[in-house]
GROMACS .gro file of C-alpha atoms in nm:
model
  480
    1MET     CA    1   0.256  -4.304   1.811
    2GLY     CA    2   0.358  -4.146   1.550
    3ASN     CA    3   0.017  -3.980   1.473
    4ARG     CA    4  -0.014  -3.885   1.834
    5PRO     CA    5  -0.049  -3.527   1.837
    6PRO     CA    6   0.306  -3.341   2.024
    7GLN     CA    7   0.299  -3.418   2.412
    8ALA     CA    8   0.454  -3.452   2.730
    9LEU     CA    9   0.222  -3.582   3.029
   10ASP     CA   10   0.493  -3.606   3.246
   11VAL     CA   11   0.618  -3.247   3.195
   12GLU     CA   12   0.237  -3.165   3.245
   13GLU     CA   13   0.214  -3.374   3.560
   14ALA     CA   14   0.548  -3.230   3.706
   15VAL     CA   15   0.436  -2.873   3.668
   16ILE     CA   16   0.069  -2.901   3.792
   17GLY     CA   17   0.253  -3.080   4.083
   18ALA     CA   18   0.497  -2.805   4.131
   19LEU     CA   19   0.179  -2.565   4.158
   20LEU     CA   20   0.024  -2.706   4.452
   21ILE     CA   21   0.326  -2.750   4.684
   22GLU     CA   22   0.514  -2.400   4.588
   23PRO     CA   23   0.356  -2.076   4.584
   24SER     CA   24   0.631  -1.875   4.403
   25CYS     CA   25   0.585  -2.095   4.079
   26VAL     CA   26   0.176  -2.022   4.049
   27ASP     CA   27   0.221  -1.644   3.931
   28ASP     CA   28   0.473  -1.711   3.668
   29SER     CA   29   0.319  -2.055   3.542
   30VAL     CA   30  -0.058  -1.830   3.459
   31GLU     CA   31   0.090  -1.589   3.318
   32GLU     CA   32   0.291  -1.779   3.092
   33LEU     CA   33   0.018  -2.076   3.009
   34THR     CA   34  -0.338  -2.141   2.947
   35PRO     CA   35  -0.533  -2.423   2.950
   36SER     CA   36  -0.420  -2.499   2.615
   37SER     CA   37  -0.090  -2.596   2.691
   38PHE     CA   38  -0.200  -2.910   2.812
   39TYR     CA   39  -0.242  -3.225   2.628
   40SER     CA   40  -0.477  -3.375   2.843
   41GLU     CA   41  -0.768  -3.308   2.929
   42LYS     CA   42  -0.778  -3.376   3.295
   43HIS     CA   43  -0.449  -3.178   3.313
   44ARG     CA   44  -0.661  -2.890   3.199
   45MET     CA   45  -0.921  -2.879   3.452
   46ILE     CA   46  -0.646  -2.900   3.679
   47PHE     CA   47  -0.456  -2.583   3.566
   48GLN     CA   48  -0.827  -2.403   3.496
   49ALA     CA   49  -0.930  -2.441   3.821
   50ILE     CA   50  -0.574  -2.259   3.993
   51VAL     CA   51  -0.636  -1.996   3.732
   52SER     CA   52  -0.990  -1.965   3.877
   53LEU     CA   53  -0.799  -1.954   4.253
   54VAL     CA   54  -0.564  -1.686   4.117
   55ASN     CA   55  -0.860  -1.457   3.983
   56GLU     CA   56  -0.995  -1.470   4.349
   57HIS     CA   57  -0.668  -1.410   4.513
   58SER     CA   58  -0.684  -1.733   4.699
   59SER     CA   59  -0.429  -1.924   4.816
   60VAL     CA   60  -0.310  -2.221   4.593
   61ASP     CA   61  -0.233  -2.556   4.764
   62LEU     CA   62  -0.373  -2.940   4.763
   63LEU     CA   63  -0.655  -2.862   4.951
   64THR     CA   64  -0.766  -2.547   4.772
   65VAL     CA   65  -0.741  -2.695   4.453
   66SER     CA   66  -0.901  -3.029   4.544
   67GLN     CA   67  -1.187  -2.836   4.711
   68ARG     CA   68  -1.243  -2.584   4.378
   69LEU     CA   69  -1.245  -2.895   4.218
   70ARG     CA   70  -1.491  -3.056   4.410
   71ASP     CA   71  -1.708  -2.756   4.391
   72GLN     CA   72  -1.657  -2.779   3.986
   73GLY     CA   73  -1.787  -3.165   4.021
   74ASN     CA   74  -1.479  -3.230   3.787
   75LEU     CA   75  -1.239  -3.372   4.134
   76GLU     CA   76  -1.355  -3.719   4.041
   77ILE     CA   77  -1.304  -3.693   3.639
   78VAL     CA   78  -0.929  -3.547   3.745
   79GLY     CA   79  -0.897  -3.896   3.950
   80GLY     CA   80  -0.965  -3.767   4.302
   81ALA     CA   81  -0.739  -3.594   4.557
   82GLN     CA   82  -0.481  -3.896   4.528
   83THR     CA   83  -0.382  -3.797   4.165
   84LEU     CA   84  -0.320  -3.463   4.275
   85ALA     CA   85  -0.100  -3.585   4.584
   86ALA     CA   86   0.086  -3.767   4.298
   87MET     CA   87   0.127  -3.516   4.113
   88THR     CA   88   0.336  -3.352   4.361
   89GLN     CA   89   0.605  -3.638   4.391
   90LYS     CA   90   0.705  -3.607   4.036
   91VAL     CA   91   0.835  -3.285   4.087
   92GLY     CA   92   1.214  -3.286   4.098
   93ALA     CA   93   1.293  -2.897   4.194
   94ALA     CA   94   1.096  -2.608   4.157
   95ALA     CA   95   1.405  -2.442   4.056
   96HIS     CA   96   1.278  -2.658   3.714
   97ILE     CA   97   0.967  -2.500   3.626
   98GLU     CA   98   1.093  -2.219   3.373
   99TYR     CA   99   1.261  -2.513   3.151
  100TYR     CA  100   0.970  -2.710   3.167
  101ILE     CA  101   0.703  -2.384   3.086
  102LYS     CA  102   0.907  -2.390   2.790
  103ILE     CA  103   0.844  -2.752   2.689
  104LEU     CA  104   0.507  -2.738   2.743
  105LYS     CA  105   0.469  -2.385   2.514
  106GLN     CA  106   0.670  -2.552   2.221
  107LYS     CA  107   0.438  -2.857   2.266
  108CYS     CA  108   0.149  -2.682   2.214
  109ILE     CA  109   0.267  -2.430   1.943
  110GLN     CA  110   0.315  -2.785   1.743
  111ARG     CA  111  -0.020  -2.886   1.828
  112GLU     CA  112  -0.186  -2.570   1.671
  113LEU     CA  113   0.050  -2.575   1.411
  114ILE     CA  114  -0.105  -2.910   1.307
  115THR     CA  115  -0.444  -2.790   1.359
  116ALA     CA  116  -0.401  -2.510   1.118
  117SER     CA  117  -0.277  -2.723   0.852
  118TYR     CA  118  -0.566  -2.953   0.884
  119ASP     CA  119  -0.784  -2.727   0.862
  120ILE     CA  120  -0.560  -2.558   0.589
  121LEU     CA  121  -0.542  -2.931   0.400
  122LYS     CA  122  -0.945  -2.963   0.401
  123ASN     CA  123  -0.985  -2.591   0.309
  124SER     CA  124  -0.765  -2.620   0.030
  125TYR     CA  125  -1.015  -2.916  -0.176
  126ASP     CA  126  -1.310  -2.736  -0.115
  127GLU     CA  127  -1.332  -2.617  -0.431
  128SER     CA  128  -1.593  -2.313  -0.320
  129VAL     CA  129  -1.327  -2.178  -0.112
  130ASN     CA  130  -1.138  -1.901  -0.277
  131VAL     CA  131  -0.821  -1.873  -0.329
  132ASP     CA  132  -0.726  -1.557  -0.183
  133GLN     CA  133  -0.932  -1.600   0.101
  134LEU     CA  134  -0.799  -1.975   0.155
  135ILE     CA  135  -0.416  -1.796   0.131
  136ASP     CA  136  -0.528  -1.483   0.412
  137MET     CA  137  -0.681  -1.775   0.613
  138ALA     CA  138  -0.376  -2.008   0.608
  139GLN     CA  139  -0.166  -1.698   0.719
  140THR     CA  140  -0.371  -1.593   1.007
  141LYS     CA  141  -0.402  -1.944   1.169
  142ILE     CA  142  -0.021  -1.986   1.119
  143PHE     CA  143   0.040  -1.657   1.242
  144ALA     CA  144  -0.243  -1.681   1.551
  145ALA     CA  145  -0.044  -2.063   1.687
  146ILE     CA  146   0.311  -1.877   1.701
  147GLN     CA  147   0.172  -1.510   1.807
  148ASN     CA  148  -0.089  -1.697   2.103
  149ASN     CA  149   0.274  -1.859   2.250
  150VAL     CA  150   0.533  -1.554   2.218
  151LYS     CA  151   0.518  -1.332   2.558
  152LYS     CA  152   0.782  -1.018   2.556
  153ASP     CA  153   0.934  -0.982   2.865
  154VAL     CA  154   0.912  -0.665   3.083
  155GLN     CA  155   1.229  -0.470   3.100
  156GLU     CA  156   1.402  -0.298   3.399
  157ILE     CA  157   1.426   0.077   3.355
  158GLY     CA  158   1.825   0.060   3.399
  159SER     CA  159   1.892  -0.158   3.068
  160VAL     CA  160   1.587   0.020   2.877
  161ILE     CA  161   1.827   0.413   3.000
  162ASN     CA  162   2.125   0.203   2.934
  163GLN     CA  163   1.989   0.133   2.534
  164ALA     CA  164   1.892   0.481   2.525
  165ILE     CA  165   2.218   0.618   2.627
  166SER     CA  166   2.386   0.390   2.381
  167ASP     CA  167   2.131   0.543   2.086
  168ILE     CA  168   2.252   0.901   2.206
  169GLU     CA  169   2.626   0.796   2.204
  170ARG     CA  170   2.550   0.649   1.841
  171LEU     CA  171   2.378   0.936   1.727
  172GLN     CA  172   2.686   1.157   1.810
  173ASP     CA  173   2.857   0.985   1.538
  174SER     CA  174   2.624   1.017   1.253
  175THR     CA  175   2.351   1.246   1.067
  176GLY     CA  176   2.228   1.325   1.459
  177LEU     CA  177   1.884   1.164   1.332
  178SER     CA  178   1.772   0.850   1.512
  179GLY     CA  179   1.580   0.763   1.264
  180VAL     CA  180   1.616   0.683   0.882
  181PRO     CA  181   1.647   1.043   0.709
  182SER     CA  182   1.315   1.138   0.478
  183GLY     CA  183   1.579   1.307   0.278
  184PHE     CA  184   1.374   1.684   0.374
  185PRO     CA  185   1.615   1.872   0.622
  186SER     CA  186   1.311   2.088   0.746
  187LEU     CA  187   1.122   1.787   0.787
  188ASP     CA  188   1.375   1.572   0.950
  189ARG     CA  189   1.446   1.874   1.196
  190ILE     CA  190   1.133   1.793   1.342
  191THR     CA  191   1.110   1.438   1.344
  192PHE     CA  192   1.478   1.314   1.352
  193GLY     CA  193   1.397   1.088   1.076
  194TRP     CA  194   1.146   0.787   1.063
  195GLN     CA  195   1.139   0.650   1.411
  196PRO     CA  196   1.146   0.254   1.439
  197SER     CA  197   0.818   0.104   1.528
  198ASP     CA  198   0.606   0.417   1.410
  199LEU     CA  199   0.324   0.408   1.164
  200ILE     CA  200   0.278   0.710   0.911
  201ILE     CA  201  -0.040   0.816   0.724
  202VAL     CA  202   0.072   1.014   0.455
  203ALA     CA  203  -0.310   1.168   0.253
  204ALA     CA  204  -0.346   1.402   0.029
  205ARG     CA  205  -0.652   1.479  -0.300
  206PRO     CA  206  -0.640   1.308  -0.550
  207SER     CA  207  -0.337   1.381  -0.798
  208VAL     CA  208  -0.158   1.645  -0.546
  209GLY     CA  209   0.205   1.370  -0.519
  210LYS     CA  210   0.157   1.141  -0.249
  211THR     CA  211   0.349   0.881  -0.441
  212ALA     CA  212   0.595   1.133  -0.616
  213PHE     CA  213   0.626   1.189  -0.238
  214VAL     CA  214   0.730   0.856  -0.084
  215VAL     CA  215   0.901   0.750  -0.351
  216ASN     CA  216   1.118   1.064  -0.324
  217VAL     CA  217   1.154   0.912   0.058
  218ALA     CA  218   1.217   0.569  -0.033
  219ARG     CA  219   1.514   0.743  -0.304
  220ASN     CA  220   1.684   0.870  -0.065
  221ALA     CA  221   1.709   0.620   0.212
  222ALA     CA  222   1.816   0.414  -0.093
  223VAL     CA  223   2.051   0.591  -0.234
  224ASP     CA  224   2.155   0.868  -0.036
  225HIS     CA  225   2.185   0.660   0.300
  226HIS     CA  226   2.202   0.283   0.144
  227MET     CA  227   1.928   0.206   0.394
  228PRO     CA  228   1.712  -0.089   0.265
  229VAL     CA  229   1.373   0.029   0.168
  230ALA     CA  230   1.015  -0.211   0.083
  231PHE     CA  231   0.800  -0.057  -0.142
  232PHE     CA  232   0.474  -0.202  -0.195
  233SER     CA  233   0.322  -0.049  -0.485
  234LEU     CA  234  -0.062  -0.211  -0.491
  235GLU     CA  235  -0.146   0.087  -0.807
  236MET     CA  236   0.103   0.096  -1.044
  237PRO     CA  237   0.353  -0.168  -1.202
  238ALA     CA  238   0.698  -0.173  -1.075
  239ILE     CA  239   0.795  -0.085  -1.412
  240GLN     CA  240   0.585   0.234  -1.429
  241LEU     CA  241   0.747   0.304  -1.073
  242ALA     CA  242   1.064   0.247  -1.184
  243LYS     CA  243   1.049   0.486  -1.472
  244ARG     CA  244   0.915   0.766  -1.225
  245MET     CA  245   1.216   0.696  -1.043
  246MET     CA  246   1.400   0.745  -1.368
  247VAL     CA  247   1.235   1.058  -1.453
  248SER     CA  248   1.332   1.229  -1.118
  249GLU     CA  249   1.698   1.066  -1.089
  250THR     CA  250   1.796   1.222  -1.482
  251GLY     CA  251   1.626   1.545  -1.560
  252LEU     CA  252   1.483   1.337  -1.836
  253SER     CA  253   1.143   1.423  -1.980
  254ALA     CA  254   0.858   1.216  -1.873
  255ASP     CA  255   0.822   1.114  -2.257
  256LYS     CA  256   1.159   1.022  -2.325
  257ILE     CA  257   1.154   0.747  -2.007
  258LYS     CA  258   0.853   0.657  -2.183
  259GLY     CA  259   0.941   0.584  -2.511
  260GLY     CA  260   0.713   0.816  -2.675
  261THR     CA  261   1.031   1.072  -2.803
  262LYS     CA  262   1.328   0.919  -2.925
  263LEU     CA  263   1.628   0.925  -2.712
  264GLU     CA  264   1.936   1.126  -2.840
  265ARG     CA  265   2.275   0.973  -2.785
  266PHE     CA  266   2.385   1.175  -2.514
  267GLU     CA  267   2.065   1.144  -2.382
  268TRP     CA  268   2.161   0.780  -2.326
  269VAL     CA  269   2.509   0.831  -2.148
  270GLN     CA  270   2.318   1.051  -1.871
  271LEU     CA  271   2.049   0.802  -1.852
  272GLU     CA  272   2.295   0.484  -1.798
  273GLU     CA  273   2.532   0.780  -1.573
  274LYS     CA  274   2.254   0.929  -1.347
  275LEU     CA  275   2.112   0.558  -1.296
  276LYS     CA  276   2.421   0.365  -1.139
  277ASP     CA  277   2.354   0.416  -0.804
  278LEU     CA  278   1.976   0.396  -0.879
  279ALA     CA  279   2.051   0.015  -0.994
  280LYS     CA  280   2.267  -0.064  -0.713
  281ALA     CA  281   2.066   0.065  -0.456
  282PRO     CA  282   1.870  -0.183  -0.161
  283LEU     CA  283   1.513  -0.111  -0.271
  284TYR     CA  284   1.276  -0.377  -0.336
  285ILE     CA  285   0.931  -0.341  -0.507
  286ASP     CA  286   0.650  -0.554  -0.464
  287ASP     CA  287   0.364  -0.482  -0.697
  288THR     CA  288   0.106  -0.791  -0.577
  289PRO     CA  289  -0.224  -0.607  -0.644
  290SER     CA  290  -0.522  -0.643  -0.389
  291LEU     CA  291  -0.223  -0.759  -0.135
  292PRO     CA  292  -0.358  -0.926   0.170
  293VAL     CA  293  -0.334  -0.779   0.532
  294MET     CA  294  -0.133  -1.087   0.658
  295GLU     CA  295   0.064  -1.181   0.370
  296PHE     CA  296   0.176  -0.823   0.362
  297ARG     CA  297   0.329  -0.853   0.719
  298SER     CA  298   0.464  -1.212   0.623
  299LYS     CA  299   0.680  -1.012   0.339
  300VAL     CA  300   0.776  -0.765   0.580
  301LYS     CA  301   0.913  -0.971   0.823
  302ARG     CA  302   1.112  -1.194   0.544
  303LEU     CA  303   1.237  -0.868   0.442
  304VAL     CA  304   1.354  -0.752   0.743
  305ASN     CA  305   1.515  -1.094   0.847
  306GLN     CA  306   1.660  -1.150   0.567
  307LYS     CA  307   1.733  -0.848   0.346
  308GLY     CA  308   1.799  -0.596   0.649
  309VAL     CA  309   1.498  -0.357   0.522
  310ARG     CA  310   1.509  -0.049   0.754
  311LEU     CA  311   1.177   0.093   0.593
  312VAL     CA  312   0.867   0.006   0.474
  313ILE     CA  313   0.636   0.198   0.239
  314VAL     CA  314   0.282   0.091   0.140
  315ASP     CA  315   0.094   0.270  -0.162
  316TYR     CA  316  -0.238   0.236  -0.041
  317LEU     CA  317  -0.355   0.166   0.248
  318GLN     CA  318  -0.691   0.116   0.141
  319LEU     CA  319  -0.591  -0.094  -0.164
  320MET     CA  320  -0.513  -0.391   0.039
  321GLN     CA  321  -0.731  -0.660   0.165
  322GLY     CA  322  -0.808  -0.776   0.540
  323PRO     CA  323  -0.953  -1.069   0.703
  324ALA     CA  324  -1.178  -1.224   0.477
  325GLU     CA  325  -1.473  -1.221   0.729
  326LEU     CA  326  -1.467  -0.835   0.733
  327LYS     CA  327  -1.572  -0.829   0.379
  328GLY     CA  328  -1.840  -0.617   0.292
  329MET     CA  329  -1.755  -0.415   0.628
  330ARG     CA  330  -1.558  -0.174   0.488
  331GLU     CA  331  -1.480   0.053   0.802
  332GLN     CA  332  -1.413  -0.285   0.977
  333GLU     CA  333  -1.169  -0.415   0.737
  334VAL     CA  334  -0.958  -0.066   0.674
  335ALA     CA  335  -0.981  -0.027   1.055
  336SER     CA  336  -0.830  -0.394   1.088
  337ILE     CA  337  -0.532  -0.330   0.805
  338SER     CA  338  -0.451  -0.002   0.995
  339ARG     CA  339  -0.382  -0.180   1.297
  340THR     CA  340  -0.223  -0.470   1.176
  341LEU     CA  341   0.007  -0.207   0.963
  342LYS     CA  342   0.103  -0.093   1.315
  343ALA     CA  343   0.113  -0.397   1.500
  344THR     CA  344   0.389  -0.506   1.222
  345ALA     CA  345   0.557  -0.158   1.275
  346LYS     CA  346   0.632  -0.233   1.616
  347GLU     CA  347   0.716  -0.584   1.597
  348MET     CA  348   0.947  -0.579   1.276
  349ASN     CA  349   1.094  -0.233   1.476
  350VAL     CA  350   1.097  -0.044   1.134
  351PRO     CA  351   0.904   0.272   1.043
  352ILE     CA  352   0.587   0.189   0.754
  353ILE     CA  353   0.468   0.463   0.597
  354ALA     CA  354   0.119   0.414   0.493
  355LEU     CA  355  -0.044   0.662   0.156
  356SER     CA  356  -0.400   0.731   0.291
  357GLN     CA  357  -0.726   0.864   0.052
  358LEU     CA  358  -0.941   1.143   0.221
  359SER     CA  359  -1.295   1.195   0.231
  360ARG     CA  360  -1.516   1.262  -0.043
  361ASP     CA  361  -1.613   1.586   0.136
  362ALA     CA  362  -1.229   1.657   0.171
  363VAL     CA  363  -1.192   1.601  -0.202
  364LYS     CA  364  -1.519   1.866  -0.216
  365ARG     CA  365  -1.431   2.126  -0.032
  366GLN     CA  366  -1.263   2.450  -0.170
  367GLY     CA  367  -1.194   2.825  -0.080
  368GLY     CA  368  -1.051   2.901   0.242
  369ASN     CA  369  -1.110   2.598   0.425
  370ASN     CA  370  -0.969   2.372   0.212
  371ARG     CA  371  -0.670   2.225   0.411
  372PRO     CA  372  -0.684   1.901   0.477
  373GLN     CA  373  -0.806   1.791   0.824
  374LEU     CA  374  -0.761   1.479   1.084
  375SER     CA  375  -1.131   1.450   1.006
  376ASP     CA  376  -1.082   1.391   0.617
  377LEU     CA  377  -0.871   1.085   0.669
  378ARG     CA  378  -1.134   0.822   0.479
  379GLU     CA  379  -1.316   0.470   0.600
  380SER     CA  380  -1.161   0.495   0.948
  381GLY     CA  381  -1.159   0.669   1.236
  382SER     CA  382  -0.901   0.426   1.339
  383ILE     CA  383  -0.628   0.510   1.070
  384GLU     CA  384  -0.563   0.829   1.282
  385GLN     CA  385  -0.580   0.634   1.613
  386ASP     CA  386  -0.369   0.390   1.480
  387ALA     CA  387  -0.114   0.645   1.330
  388ASP     CA  388   0.194   0.778   1.515
  389MET     CA  389   0.228   1.048   1.268
  390VAL     CA  390  -0.028   1.216   0.991
  391LEU     CA  391   0.105   1.391   0.743
  392PHE     CA  392  -0.115   1.584   0.482
  393ILE     CA  393   0.052   1.719   0.140
  394HIS     CA  394  -0.140   2.064   0.049
  395ARG     CA  395  -0.039   2.197  -0.266
  396TYR     CA  396  -0.182   2.582  -0.335
  397ASP     CA  397  -0.137   2.536  -0.724
  398TYR     CA  398  -0.355   2.220  -0.696
  399GLN     CA  399  -0.655   2.437  -0.552
  400GLY     CA  400  -0.597   2.770  -0.768
  401LEU     CA  401  -0.476   2.915  -0.442
  402ASN     CA  402  -0.170   3.109  -0.614
  403GLU     CA  403  -0.160   3.220  -0.947
  404ASP     CA  404   0.171   3.418  -0.900
  405ALA     CA  405   0.361   3.180  -1.187
  406SER     CA  406   0.681   3.194  -0.979
  407GLU     CA  407   0.509   2.965  -0.690
  408ILE     CA  408   0.397   2.733  -0.887
  409GLY     CA  409   0.445   2.423  -0.715
  410LYS     CA  410   0.447   2.562  -0.345
  411THR     CA  411   0.334   2.289  -0.118
  412ASP     CA  412   0.299   2.262   0.240
  413LEU     CA  413   0.386   1.950   0.462
  414ILE     CA  414   0.116   1.967   0.730
  415ILE     CA  415   0.229   1.743   1.027
  416ALA     CA  416  -0.124   1.726   1.165
  417LYS     CA  417  -0.023   1.441   1.414
  418HIS     CA  418   0.258   1.373   1.620
  419ARG     CA  419   0.250   1.113   1.883
  420ASN     CA  420   0.641   1.203   1.984
  421GLY     CA  421   0.695   1.560   1.892
  422GLU     CA  422   0.627   1.865   1.731
  423ILE     CA  423   0.345   1.948   1.495
  424GLY     CA  424   0.323   2.224   1.203
  425ASP     CA  425   0.407   2.254   0.830
  426VAL     CA  426   0.684   2.200   0.661
  427PRO     CA  427   0.766   2.411   0.285
  428LEU     CA  428   0.858   2.202   0.020
  429MET     CA  429   0.811   2.273  -0.355
  430PHE     CA  430   0.679   2.064  -0.628
  431ARG     CA  431   0.874   2.022  -0.936
  432SER     CA  432   0.636   1.836  -1.166
  433SER     CA  433   0.888   1.780  -1.449
  434GLU     CA  434   1.076   1.594  -1.281
  435VAL     CA  435   0.812   1.449  -1.033
  436ARG     CA  436   0.951   1.553  -0.744
  437PHE     CA  437   0.962   1.749  -0.428
  438VAL     CA  438   1.250   1.973  -0.252
  439ASP     CA  439   1.308   2.131   0.096
  440MET     CA  440   1.225   2.513   0.042
  441GLU     CA  441   1.599   2.496   0.205
  442GLU     CA  442   1.725   2.445  -0.138
  443THR     CA  443   1.827   2.650  -0.394
  444ILE     CA  444   1.547   2.581  -0.628
  445SER     CA  445   1.674   2.682  -0.975
  446ALA     CA  446   1.639   2.519  -1.364
  447GLN     CA  447   2.004   2.452  -1.350
  448SER     CA  448   1.966   2.165  -1.038
  449PHE     CA  449   1.984   1.908  -1.300
  450MET     CA  450   2.303   2.039  -1.527
  451PRO     CA  451   2.262   1.751  -1.803
  452VAL     CA  452   2.568   1.575  -1.879
  453SER     CA  453   2.546   1.702  -2.253
  454SER     CA  454   2.657   2.081  -2.124
  455ILE     CA  455   2.934   1.922  -1.971
  456MET     CA  456   3.051   1.676  -2.244
  457ASN     CA  457   2.960   1.931  -2.515
  458ASP     CA  458   2.820   1.647  -2.718
  459GLY     CA  459   2.467   1.721  -2.808
  460PRO     CA  460   2.269   2.027  -2.795
  461SER     CA  461   2.255   2.279  -2.496
  462ASP     CA  462   1.925   2.223  -2.377
  463PRO     CA  463   1.850   1.816  -2.470
  464PHE     CA  464   1.494   1.867  -2.383
  465ALA     CA  465   1.432   2.209  -2.643
  466GLY     CA  466   1.154   2.105  -2.918
  467VAL     CA  467   1.016   1.824  -2.692
  468PRO     CA  468   0.662   1.871  -2.676
  469SER     CA  469   0.490   1.810  -2.330
  470SER     CA  470   0.173   1.615  -2.234
  471SER     CA  471  -0.066   1.703  -2.085
  472ASN     CA  472  -0.209   1.361  -2.046
  473SER     CA  473   0.122   1.268  -1.944
  474GLU     CA  474   0.144   1.034  -1.613
  475PHE     CA  475   0.450   1.194  -1.507
  476THR     CA  476   0.338   1.504  -1.530
  477ASN     CA  477  -0.013   1.539  -1.377
  478PRO     CA  478   0.003   1.168  -1.183
  479GLU     CA  479  -0.294   1.005  -1.028
  480PHE     CA  480  -0.150   0.983  -0.731
   0.00000   0.00000   0.00000
């Protein structure tokens, strides 16, 4: 008995009996259940016959189901018409059908999890199976077992309207943004913040500042607005990412933060003072390389449930691993990754920002037609299709289009796709010494970050005087 798969044969008979005598039960049952919801093979045959009648818009009752089974050659296999008639006697009340369906779905999930566990166990003993593939397979099977038996109910427009009104009321008492603030006012006026369930793609040529931009976004949400953020850094170790944030936060040079140049005492004070808020921020970094997309999905779910994460960032999409069966089929693999990112954003109701590479043609294109465009997204057209918003970072000085030294760093954040709003350009300025972007509306001045020393009179007025800048600095011109 202990080794028998979870089942409820009496409940299966009660459900079938209810379907045979109560037409009002049929539609809901066919929508909620599948043949695999039944443990008994005979019960599966009967339910499949009922489904075939429903698909043909035929009536479902004892006579029609018996005839359909007879036509299929299965009537005697299931025990004959008398067996069907006996099932109708086991129905306590049609009103209990929802409870019965819930029981069958629970038993089905248990059976599918057991089957998945056996498959995982068998493959775990197989020395020829790659561990990463094994993990991916295990996560896929377990997730599928759960998802296949979970359906979201439709909602009446009245309840949805009430939710919308509550949202509007909440916004009246807040920043006026319905999503997570980006920290760039000009952008937020268009987007109203990063919206829950949206997939946002940020793309640019190499070394333009993709990582710097999303690091700014993560910092703005976590530090300024105390919103939990998950940052999946597939390309850069967590310690290196933290150092980049420290450069932006403290105003100290990249060489100082990297440790190549000794810090003065007043600079240590500046470092400690400026990093207090950053150190306490609800920012969670995962630097797992080549992260399988299903593992990403599991981690996001855990972070949302346990840490209340409101924003997820991926750096970058093409470094994730898709399903093992798509290895070697790069476009299909990237398409699968893109779909999973969107599905995760929708399921967990959080915005996901994913960086993406541009195609080689876009990188090579020069002259007046060098602005990135949607067709430049690398390796898969599905990225554009799945994304709710596509942003391109276009720096003028990177392409040598602007030789005016006073405008070095001028950047257009191009909103090339916006499913629920306007498209257009948002003007930004890239401050390479601080590895950060600022809104053009902000006052741009060299004194934006006043050194602590100038306030404390405990050191030179210019703490960076005499510190050579390194042209090879990963912070000055990072490989983004």
